[in-house]
Coordinates of C-alpha atoms in Angstrom, one line a residue:
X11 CA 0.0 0.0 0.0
X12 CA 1.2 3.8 -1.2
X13 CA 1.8 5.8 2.2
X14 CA 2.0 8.8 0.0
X15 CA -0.1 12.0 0.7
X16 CA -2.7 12.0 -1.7
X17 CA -2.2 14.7 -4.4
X18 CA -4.4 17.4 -5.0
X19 CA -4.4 19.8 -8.5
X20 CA -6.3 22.4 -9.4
X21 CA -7.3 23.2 -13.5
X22 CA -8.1 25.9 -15.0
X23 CA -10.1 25.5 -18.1
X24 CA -10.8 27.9 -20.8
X25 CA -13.7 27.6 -23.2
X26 CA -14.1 24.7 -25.5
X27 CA -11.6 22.8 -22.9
X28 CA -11.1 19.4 -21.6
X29 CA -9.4 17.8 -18.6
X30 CA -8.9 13.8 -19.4
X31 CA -7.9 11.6 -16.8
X32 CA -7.7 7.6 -16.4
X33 CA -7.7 5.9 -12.9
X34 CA -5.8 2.3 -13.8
X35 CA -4.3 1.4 -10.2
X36 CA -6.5 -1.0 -8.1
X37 CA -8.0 0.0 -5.0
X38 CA -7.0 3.8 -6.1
X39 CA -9.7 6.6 -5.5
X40 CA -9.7 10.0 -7.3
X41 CA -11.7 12.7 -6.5
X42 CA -13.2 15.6 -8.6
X43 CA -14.7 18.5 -7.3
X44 CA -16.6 21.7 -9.7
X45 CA -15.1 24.6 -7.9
X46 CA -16.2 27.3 -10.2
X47 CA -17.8 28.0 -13.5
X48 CA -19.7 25.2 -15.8
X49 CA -18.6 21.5 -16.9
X50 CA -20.2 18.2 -17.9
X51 CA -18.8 14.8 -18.2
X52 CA -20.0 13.0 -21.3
X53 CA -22.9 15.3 -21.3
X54 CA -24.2 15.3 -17.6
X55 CA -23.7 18.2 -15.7
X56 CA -21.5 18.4 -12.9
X57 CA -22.8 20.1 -9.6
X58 CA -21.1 23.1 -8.1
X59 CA -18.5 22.1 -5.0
X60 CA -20.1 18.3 -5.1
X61 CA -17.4 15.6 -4.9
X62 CA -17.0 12.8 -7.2
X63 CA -15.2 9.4 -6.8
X64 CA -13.9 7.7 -9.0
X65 CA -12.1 4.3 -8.9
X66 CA -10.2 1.9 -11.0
X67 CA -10.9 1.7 -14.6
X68 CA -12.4 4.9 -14.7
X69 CA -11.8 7.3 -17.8
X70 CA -13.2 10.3 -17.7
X71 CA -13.6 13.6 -19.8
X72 CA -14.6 17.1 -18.4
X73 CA -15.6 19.5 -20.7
X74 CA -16.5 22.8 -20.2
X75 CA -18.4 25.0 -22.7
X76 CA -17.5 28.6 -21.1
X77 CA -14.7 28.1 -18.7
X78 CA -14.1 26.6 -15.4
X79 CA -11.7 25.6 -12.0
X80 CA -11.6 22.0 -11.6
X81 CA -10.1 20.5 -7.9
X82 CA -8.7 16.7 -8.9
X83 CA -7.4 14.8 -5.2
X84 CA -6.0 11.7 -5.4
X85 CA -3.3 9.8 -7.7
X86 CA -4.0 9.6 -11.6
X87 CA -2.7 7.2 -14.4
X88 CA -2.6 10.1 -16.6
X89 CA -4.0 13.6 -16.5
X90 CA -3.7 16.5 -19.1
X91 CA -5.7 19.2 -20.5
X92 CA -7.2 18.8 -24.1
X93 CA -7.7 22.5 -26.5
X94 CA -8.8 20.2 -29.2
X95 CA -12.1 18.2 -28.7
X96 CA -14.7 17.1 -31.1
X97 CA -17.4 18.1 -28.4
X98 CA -18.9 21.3 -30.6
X99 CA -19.3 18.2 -33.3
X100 CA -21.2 16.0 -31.1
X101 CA -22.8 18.8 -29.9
X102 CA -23.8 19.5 -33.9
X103 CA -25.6 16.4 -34.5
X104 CA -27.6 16.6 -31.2
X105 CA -29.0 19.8 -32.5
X106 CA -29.5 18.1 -35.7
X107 CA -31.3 15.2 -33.9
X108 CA -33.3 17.6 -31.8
X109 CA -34.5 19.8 -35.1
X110 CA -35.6 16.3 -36.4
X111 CA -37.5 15.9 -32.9
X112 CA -39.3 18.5 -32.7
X113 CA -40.5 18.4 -36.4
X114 CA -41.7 14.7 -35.8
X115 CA -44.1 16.1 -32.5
X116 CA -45.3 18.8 -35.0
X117 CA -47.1 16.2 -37.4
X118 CA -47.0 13.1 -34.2
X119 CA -44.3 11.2 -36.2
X120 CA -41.9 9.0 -34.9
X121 CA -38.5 10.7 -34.2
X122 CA -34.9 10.3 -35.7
X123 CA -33.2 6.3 -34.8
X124 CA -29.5 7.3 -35.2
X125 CA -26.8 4.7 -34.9
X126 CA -23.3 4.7 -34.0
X127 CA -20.8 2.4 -36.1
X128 CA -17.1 2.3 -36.1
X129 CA -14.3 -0.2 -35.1
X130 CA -13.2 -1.0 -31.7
X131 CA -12.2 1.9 -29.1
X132 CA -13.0 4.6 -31.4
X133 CA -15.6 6.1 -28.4
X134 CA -18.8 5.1 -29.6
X135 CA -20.4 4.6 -26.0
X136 CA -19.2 8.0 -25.1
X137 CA -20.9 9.6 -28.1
X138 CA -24.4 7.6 -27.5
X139 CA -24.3 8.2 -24.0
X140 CA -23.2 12.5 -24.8
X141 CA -26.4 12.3 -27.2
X142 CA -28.5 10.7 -25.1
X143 CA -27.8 13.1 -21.8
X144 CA -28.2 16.0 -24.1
X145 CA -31.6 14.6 -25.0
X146 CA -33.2 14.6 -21.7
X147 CA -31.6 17.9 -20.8
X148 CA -34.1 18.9 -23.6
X149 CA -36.7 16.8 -21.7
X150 CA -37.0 13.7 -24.4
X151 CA -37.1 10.5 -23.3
X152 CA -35.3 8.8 -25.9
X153 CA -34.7 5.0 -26.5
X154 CA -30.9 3.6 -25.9
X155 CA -30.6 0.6 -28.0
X156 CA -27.5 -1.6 -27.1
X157 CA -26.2 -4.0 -29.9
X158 CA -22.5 -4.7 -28.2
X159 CA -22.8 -7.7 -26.7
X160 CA -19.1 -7.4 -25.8
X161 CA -19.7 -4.8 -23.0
X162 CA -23.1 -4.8 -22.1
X163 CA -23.9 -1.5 -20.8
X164 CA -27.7 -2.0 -20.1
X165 CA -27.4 -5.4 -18.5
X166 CA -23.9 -8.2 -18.1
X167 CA -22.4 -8.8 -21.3
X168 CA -23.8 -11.0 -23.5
X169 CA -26.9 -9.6 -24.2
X170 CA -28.5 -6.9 -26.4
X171 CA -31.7 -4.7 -24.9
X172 CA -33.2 -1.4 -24.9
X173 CA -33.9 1.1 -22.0
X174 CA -36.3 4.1 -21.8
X175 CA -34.0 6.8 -20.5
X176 CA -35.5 9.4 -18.4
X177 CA -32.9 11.4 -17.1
X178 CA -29.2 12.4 -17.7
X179 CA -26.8 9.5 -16.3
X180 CA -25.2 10.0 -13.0
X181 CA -21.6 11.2 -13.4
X182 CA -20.1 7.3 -11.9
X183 CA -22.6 5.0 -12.1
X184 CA -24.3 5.8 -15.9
X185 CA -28.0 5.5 -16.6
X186 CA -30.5 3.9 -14.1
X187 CA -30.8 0.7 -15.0
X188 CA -34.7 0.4 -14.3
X189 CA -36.9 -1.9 -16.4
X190 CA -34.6 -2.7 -19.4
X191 CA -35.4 -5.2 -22.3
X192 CA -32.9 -7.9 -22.0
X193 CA -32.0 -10.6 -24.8
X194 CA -29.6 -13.2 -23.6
X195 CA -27.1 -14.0 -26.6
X196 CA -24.5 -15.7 -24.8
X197 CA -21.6 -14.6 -26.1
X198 CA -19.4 -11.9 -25.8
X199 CA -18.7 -11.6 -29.9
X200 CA -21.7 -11.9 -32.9
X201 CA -19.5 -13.8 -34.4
X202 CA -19.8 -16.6 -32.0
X203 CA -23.3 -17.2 -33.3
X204 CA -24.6 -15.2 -35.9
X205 CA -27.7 -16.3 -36.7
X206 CA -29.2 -16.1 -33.4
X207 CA -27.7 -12.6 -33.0
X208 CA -30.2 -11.8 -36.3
X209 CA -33.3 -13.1 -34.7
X210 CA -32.7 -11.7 -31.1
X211 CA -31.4 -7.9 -33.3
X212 CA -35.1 -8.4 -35.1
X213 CA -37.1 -9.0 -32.2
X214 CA -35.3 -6.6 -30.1
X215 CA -36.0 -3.8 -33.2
X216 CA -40.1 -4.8 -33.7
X217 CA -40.3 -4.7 -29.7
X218 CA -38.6 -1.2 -29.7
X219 CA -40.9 0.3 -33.0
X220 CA -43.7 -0.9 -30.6
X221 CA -42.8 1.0 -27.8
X222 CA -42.1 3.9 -29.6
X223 CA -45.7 4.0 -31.0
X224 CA -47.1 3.9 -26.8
X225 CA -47.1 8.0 -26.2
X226 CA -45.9 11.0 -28.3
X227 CA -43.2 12.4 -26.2
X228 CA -41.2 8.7 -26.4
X229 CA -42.2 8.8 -30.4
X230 CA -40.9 12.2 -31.1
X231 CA -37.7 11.6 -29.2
X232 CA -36.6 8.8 -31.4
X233 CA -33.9 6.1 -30.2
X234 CA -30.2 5.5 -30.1
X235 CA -28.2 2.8 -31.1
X236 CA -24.7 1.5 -30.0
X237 CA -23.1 -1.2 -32.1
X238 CA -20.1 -3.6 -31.7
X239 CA -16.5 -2.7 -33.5
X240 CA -16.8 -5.8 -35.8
X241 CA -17.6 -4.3 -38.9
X242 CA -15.9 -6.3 -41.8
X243 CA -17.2 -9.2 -43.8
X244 CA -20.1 -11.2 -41.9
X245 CA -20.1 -8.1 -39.3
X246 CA -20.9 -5.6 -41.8
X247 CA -23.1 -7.6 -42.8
X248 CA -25.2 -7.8 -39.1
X249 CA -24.5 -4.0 -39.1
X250 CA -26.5 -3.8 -42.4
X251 CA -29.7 -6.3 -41.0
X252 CA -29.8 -4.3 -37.5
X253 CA -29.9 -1.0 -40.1
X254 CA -32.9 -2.3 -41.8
X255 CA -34.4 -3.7 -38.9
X256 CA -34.3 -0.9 -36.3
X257 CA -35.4 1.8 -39.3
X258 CA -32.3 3.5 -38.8
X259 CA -32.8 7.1 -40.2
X260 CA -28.8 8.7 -39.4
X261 CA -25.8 6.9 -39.4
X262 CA -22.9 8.3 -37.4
X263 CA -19.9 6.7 -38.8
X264 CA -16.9 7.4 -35.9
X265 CA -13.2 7.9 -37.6
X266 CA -13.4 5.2 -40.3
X267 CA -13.7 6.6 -44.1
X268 CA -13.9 3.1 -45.3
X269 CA -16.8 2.1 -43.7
X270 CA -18.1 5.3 -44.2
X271 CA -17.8 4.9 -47.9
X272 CA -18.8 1.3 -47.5
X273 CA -22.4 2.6 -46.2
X274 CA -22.7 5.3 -48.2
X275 CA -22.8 2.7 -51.5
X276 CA -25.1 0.0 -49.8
X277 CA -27.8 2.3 -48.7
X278 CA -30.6 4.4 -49.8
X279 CA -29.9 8.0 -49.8
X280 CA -32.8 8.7 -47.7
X281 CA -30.4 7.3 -44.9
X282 CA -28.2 9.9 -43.4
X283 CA -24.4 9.1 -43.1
X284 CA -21.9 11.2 -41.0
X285 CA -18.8 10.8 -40.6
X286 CA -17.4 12.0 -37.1
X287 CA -14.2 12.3 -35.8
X288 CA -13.1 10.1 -32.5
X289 CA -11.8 11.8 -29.1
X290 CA -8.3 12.3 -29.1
X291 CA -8.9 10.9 -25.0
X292 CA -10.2 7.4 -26.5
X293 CA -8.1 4.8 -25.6
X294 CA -7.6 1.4 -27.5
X295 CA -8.2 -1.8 -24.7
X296 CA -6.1 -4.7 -24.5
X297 CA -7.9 -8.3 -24.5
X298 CA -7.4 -8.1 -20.8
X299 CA -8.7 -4.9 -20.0
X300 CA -11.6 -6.3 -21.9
X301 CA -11.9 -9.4 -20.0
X302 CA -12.0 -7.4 -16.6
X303 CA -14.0 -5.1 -17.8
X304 CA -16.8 -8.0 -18.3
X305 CA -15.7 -9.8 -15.3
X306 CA -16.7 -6.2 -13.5
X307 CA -19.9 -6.1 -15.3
X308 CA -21.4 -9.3 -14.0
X309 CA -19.7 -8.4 -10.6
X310 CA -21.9 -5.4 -10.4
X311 CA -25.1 -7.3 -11.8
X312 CA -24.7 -9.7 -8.2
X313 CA -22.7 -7.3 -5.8
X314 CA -23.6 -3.9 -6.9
X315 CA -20.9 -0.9 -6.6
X316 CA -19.0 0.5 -3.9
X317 CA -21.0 3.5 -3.7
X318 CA -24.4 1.0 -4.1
X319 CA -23.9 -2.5 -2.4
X320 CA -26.2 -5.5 -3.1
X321 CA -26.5 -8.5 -1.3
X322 CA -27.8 -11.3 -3.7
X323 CA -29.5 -14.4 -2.3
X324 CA -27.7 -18.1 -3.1
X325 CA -30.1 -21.2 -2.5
X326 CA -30.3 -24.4 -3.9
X327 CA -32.9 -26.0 -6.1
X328 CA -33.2 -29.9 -7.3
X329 CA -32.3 -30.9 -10.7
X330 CA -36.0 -31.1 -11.4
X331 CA -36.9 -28.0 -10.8
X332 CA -35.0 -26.2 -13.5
X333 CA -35.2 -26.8 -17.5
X334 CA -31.1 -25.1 -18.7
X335 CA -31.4 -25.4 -22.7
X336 CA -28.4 -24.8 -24.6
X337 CA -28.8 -22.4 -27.9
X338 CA -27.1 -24.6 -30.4
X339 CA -26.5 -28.2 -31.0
X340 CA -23.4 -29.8 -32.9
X341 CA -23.9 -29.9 -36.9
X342 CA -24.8 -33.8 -38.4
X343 CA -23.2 -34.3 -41.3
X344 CA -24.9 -34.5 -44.8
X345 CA -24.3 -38.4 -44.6
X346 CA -26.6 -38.4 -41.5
X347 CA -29.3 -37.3 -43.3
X348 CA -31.8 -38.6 -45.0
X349 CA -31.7 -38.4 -48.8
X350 CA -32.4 -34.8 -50.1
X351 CA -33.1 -33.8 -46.7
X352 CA -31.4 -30.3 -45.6
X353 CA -29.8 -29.4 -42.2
X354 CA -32.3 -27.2 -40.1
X355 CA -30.0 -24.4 -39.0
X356 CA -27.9 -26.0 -35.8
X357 CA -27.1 -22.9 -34.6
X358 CA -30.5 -21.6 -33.2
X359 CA -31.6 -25.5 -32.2
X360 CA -32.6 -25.8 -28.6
X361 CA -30.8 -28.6 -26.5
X362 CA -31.9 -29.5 -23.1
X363 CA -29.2 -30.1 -20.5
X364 CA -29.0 -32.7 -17.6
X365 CA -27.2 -30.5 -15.1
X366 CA -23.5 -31.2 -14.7
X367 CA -20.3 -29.9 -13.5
X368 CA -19.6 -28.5 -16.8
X369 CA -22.0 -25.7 -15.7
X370 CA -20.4 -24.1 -12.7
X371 CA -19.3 -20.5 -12.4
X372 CA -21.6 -20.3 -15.9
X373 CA -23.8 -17.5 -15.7
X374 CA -27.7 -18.6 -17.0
X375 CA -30.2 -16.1 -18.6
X376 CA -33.9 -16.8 -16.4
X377 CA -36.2 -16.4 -19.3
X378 CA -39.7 -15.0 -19.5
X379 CA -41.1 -18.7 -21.4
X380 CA -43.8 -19.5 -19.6
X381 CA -43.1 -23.3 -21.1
X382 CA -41.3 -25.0 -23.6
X383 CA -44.1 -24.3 -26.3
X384 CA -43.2 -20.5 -26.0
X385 CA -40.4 -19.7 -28.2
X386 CA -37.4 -19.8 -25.8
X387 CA -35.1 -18.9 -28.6
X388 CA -35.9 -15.2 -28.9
X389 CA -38.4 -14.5 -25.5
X390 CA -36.4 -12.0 -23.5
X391 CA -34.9 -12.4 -20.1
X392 CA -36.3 -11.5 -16.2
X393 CA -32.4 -12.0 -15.5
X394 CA -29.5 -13.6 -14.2
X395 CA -28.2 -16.6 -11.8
X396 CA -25.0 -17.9 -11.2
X397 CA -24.5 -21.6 -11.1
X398 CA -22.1 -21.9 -7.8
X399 CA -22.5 -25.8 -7.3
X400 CA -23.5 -28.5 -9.1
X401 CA -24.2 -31.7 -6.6
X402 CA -25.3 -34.6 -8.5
X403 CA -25.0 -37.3 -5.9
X404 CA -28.0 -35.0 -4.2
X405 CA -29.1 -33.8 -7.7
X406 CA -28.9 -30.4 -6.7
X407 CA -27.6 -27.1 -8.2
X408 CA -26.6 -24.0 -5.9
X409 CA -27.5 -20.2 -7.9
X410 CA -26.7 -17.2 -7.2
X411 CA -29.2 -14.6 -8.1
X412 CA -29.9 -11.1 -7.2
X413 CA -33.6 -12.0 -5.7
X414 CA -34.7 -14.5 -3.4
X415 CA -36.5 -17.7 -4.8
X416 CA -38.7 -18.7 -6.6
X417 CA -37.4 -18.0 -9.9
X418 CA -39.6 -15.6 -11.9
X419 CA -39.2 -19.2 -14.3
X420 CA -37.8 -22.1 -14.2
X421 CA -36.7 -22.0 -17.6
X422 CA -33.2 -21.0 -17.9
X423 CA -30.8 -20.6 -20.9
X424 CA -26.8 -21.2 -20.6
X425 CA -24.7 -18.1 -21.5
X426 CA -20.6 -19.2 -22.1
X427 CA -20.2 -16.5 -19.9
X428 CA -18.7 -17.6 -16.4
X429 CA -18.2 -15.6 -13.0
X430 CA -15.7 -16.5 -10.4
X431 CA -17.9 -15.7 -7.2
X432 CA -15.0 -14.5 -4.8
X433 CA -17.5 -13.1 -2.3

C-alpha cells in the first residue's frame, strides 16, 4: 500500500476545454470537485462544489463549454488538458437530432433512430451516452438501444436490450438501470453465433418500434443505437440487417472513411451518413482490460458498486426443478441425413441439459417462457443466476441470483459466460 499524501491539482479551463484523466491502479480513488464556473462529463452536468469518486478503470472527460476551476485529489494514471475536442461536433448532431424531434411532434411522427458504427475503441459509448444526456436535458425521453454484446452496458455482457432513458446519467454509475429489455445472446462476440444474434437484433428492433408507437413524447424523441466494433465481412453484414431492422434514419460513422464509404454505396440515400471524428482521450483496450471489464460487469449485476452494495441471495434448487437449454447443437453431417433432406439451422436449435459440473461458475439467462411451447429462442430475459454448485449425488444445483427464490421461471438458458464468485 502507497503511504503517499494523496495529491491534490487544481485546473483551470478555458472555453471549449477538456481535462482527461484515467484511474488504472486498483484500489485507487480520485476525486473531482466543480469549484467554479460550468462543466459536464459526457454530457451530464456536474454540480457546483459536489465531490465525485472515481475508482479503477475509470476514464473520464470534463468539458466545459464557457470556462471553469476544476479540484482533482488523489493519484492519476494520466492527466492532461485537451484544446482540441470534437465536443462542438457532437454537440452539432444533437441539434441536428433535436431539429428532427421537434418536427416529428409537430405532425406526431416517430422521431430520428441514429446509430453509431465504427471499429473497436473509437468512443462510440461515449458519443451515444453524450447524445442521449443531451436529449433529456431537452426533456426527451429517448430509446438507448444496445447492440455490443461485448460490454453490455444495459445489463452483463452477452446480451442486447433497450432502456427508456429518463434522465441524464449519474456522473459514476451511468443511466439507471430500471426496467430494461434484456436478450440473452450468450456470447461476448456476434460472431460466436450469428444467426441467433439476427433473430434476437429483429425482435429486439419490432419490440422497440412498438414501444415507440405507446405516447408521443417517447415517439418524437426517437432512439439510439450502439453497435459492436466488428464491422468487416459477416459483421458488416449484421451491421446492415440491425440498419434495416431498427429503421435507422442517421448513421454516425466514428473515424473510419472506409466504412463510411462502405455505407454510403449500400444504402438508400434517404439514410443519413456522418462521418465524425473520434476523441483524441479514446483509448484502445487490450484483450485483458476487456476481459476485466466484463468480469466487473457481471460483478456489479450480483454485488452492486462500492457507492451501491447488493446483497444477492444463493439457494439451492433440485435438478427437477429447472429446465437449462443450450442455444445450439453440434452440426450432423450430410451423410446423417436422410436423402435430399437439408440441415435445419444447428445454430438456433434448442438442446436440453442434464445439469453437470460443466455448468459451474456459468452465468444462466432466467427467461420470461412460460413453457417450452413459448419460443425460448428469442423471449427476452427476467435476469441472471450464477451456477455456484452442481451436486449430483444429491441432484442439486446451488445459484446465485440477485432475488430470493422462486425463480420468476424455471426456464433457464446457458450463457458461455462464467463468473468466479470471490464473495
Amino acid at each position: 500500500m502507497s503511504t503517499e499524501k494523496k495529491v491534490i491539482q487544481e485546473f483551470v479551463l478555458e472555453q471549449d476545454n477538456e481535462l482527461r484523466f484515467e484511474v488504472e491502479s486498483k484500489n485507487e480513488k480520485v476525486y473531482l470537485t466543480l469549484k467554479s464556473g460550468t462543466a459536464e462529463v459526457f454530457g451530464t452536468e456536474l454540480v457546483k462544489a459536489k465531490t465525485y469518486e472515481f475508482t479503477s478503470g475509470a476514464k473520464v472527460a470534463v468539458f466545459t463549454w464557457n470556462g471553469c476551476v476544476i479540484e482533482v485529489k488523489g493519484k492519476t494514471d494520466v492527466i492532461y488538458t485537451a484544446k482540441e475536442t470534437p465536443m462542438v461536433i457532437y454537440s452539432n448532431c444533437h441539434a441536428a437530432l433535436e431539429f428532427m424531434r421537434v418536427e416529428a411532434e409537430k405532425d406526431n411522427k416517430r422521431g430520428p433512430i441514429a446509430l453509431l458504427a465504427g471499429p473497436c475503441d473509437v468512443g462510440k459509448s461515449t458519443v451515444s451516452r453524450i447524445l442521449l444526456n443531451y436529449a433529456v436535458r431537452m426533456n426527451r425521453r429517448p430509446i438507448f438501444v444496445e447492440l455490443d454484446v461485448g460490454q453490455g452496458q444495459i445489463s452483463i455482457p452477452g446480451t442486447i436490450g433497450a432502456l427508456m432513458i429518463e434522465r441524464p446519467a449519474s456522473i459514476d454509475e451511468g443511466f439507471s438501470q430500471e426496467a430494461p429489455l434484456v436478450y440473452n445472446f450468450g456470447h461476448k462476440t456476434i460472431s460466436a453465433n450469428p444467426n441467433l444474434f439476427t433473430i434476437l437484433t429483429n425482435h429486439l428492433a419490432n419490440t422497440v418500434k412498438e414501444r415507440l408507437e405507446v405516447n408521443k413524447k417517447t415517439r418524437s424523441s426517437g432512439a439510439i443505437i450502439n453497435t459492436c466494433g466488428w464491422i468487416k465481412g459477416a459483421g458488416y453484414k449484421q451491421l446492415l440487417n440491425s440498419i434495416k431492422a431498427f429503421e435507422v434514419d442517421i448513421i454516425m460513422v466514428l473515424d473510419q472513411e472506409r466504412l463510411y464509404n462502405e455505407l454510403v454505396r449500400d444504402l438508400p440515400q434517404f439514410v443519413k451518413i456522418i462521418f465524425l471524428p473520434k476523441s483524441g482521450g479514446v483509448v484502445e483496450r487490450s484483450k485483458s482490460n476487456r476481459s476485466e471489464s466484463r468480469d466487473q460487469r457481471i460483478r456489479e449485476y450480483f454485488y452492486g458498486t462500492p457507492r451501491n452494495s447488493l446483497y444477492p441471495h444463493s439457494f439451492e434448487l433440485k435438478f427437477t426443478e429447472v429446465k437449462i437449454y443450450k442455444i445450439g447443437a453440434p452440426a450432423l453431417p450430410d451423410s446423417c441425413l436422410p436423402l435430399g433432406m437439408k440441415a435445419d439451422d444447428h445454430m438456433t436449435k434448442l438442446v436440453l441439459l442434464t445439469p453437470n459440473a460443466g455448468l459451474l461458475h456459468h452465468i444462466l439467462g432466467v427467461s420470461f417462457s412460460e413453457n417450452e411451447d413459448d419460443d425460448i429462442l428469442s423471449s427476452h430475459v427476467a435476469g441472471f443466476v450464477c451456477v455456484s454448485m452442481v451436486d449430483t449425488e444429491r441432484q442439486t444445483i446451488t445459484l446465485l441470483s440477485p432475488q430470493p427464490k422462486p425463480l420468476p421461471s424455471n426456464i433457464l438458458i446457458l450463457s458461455e459466460l462464467q463468473f468466479m464468485d470471490t464473495h
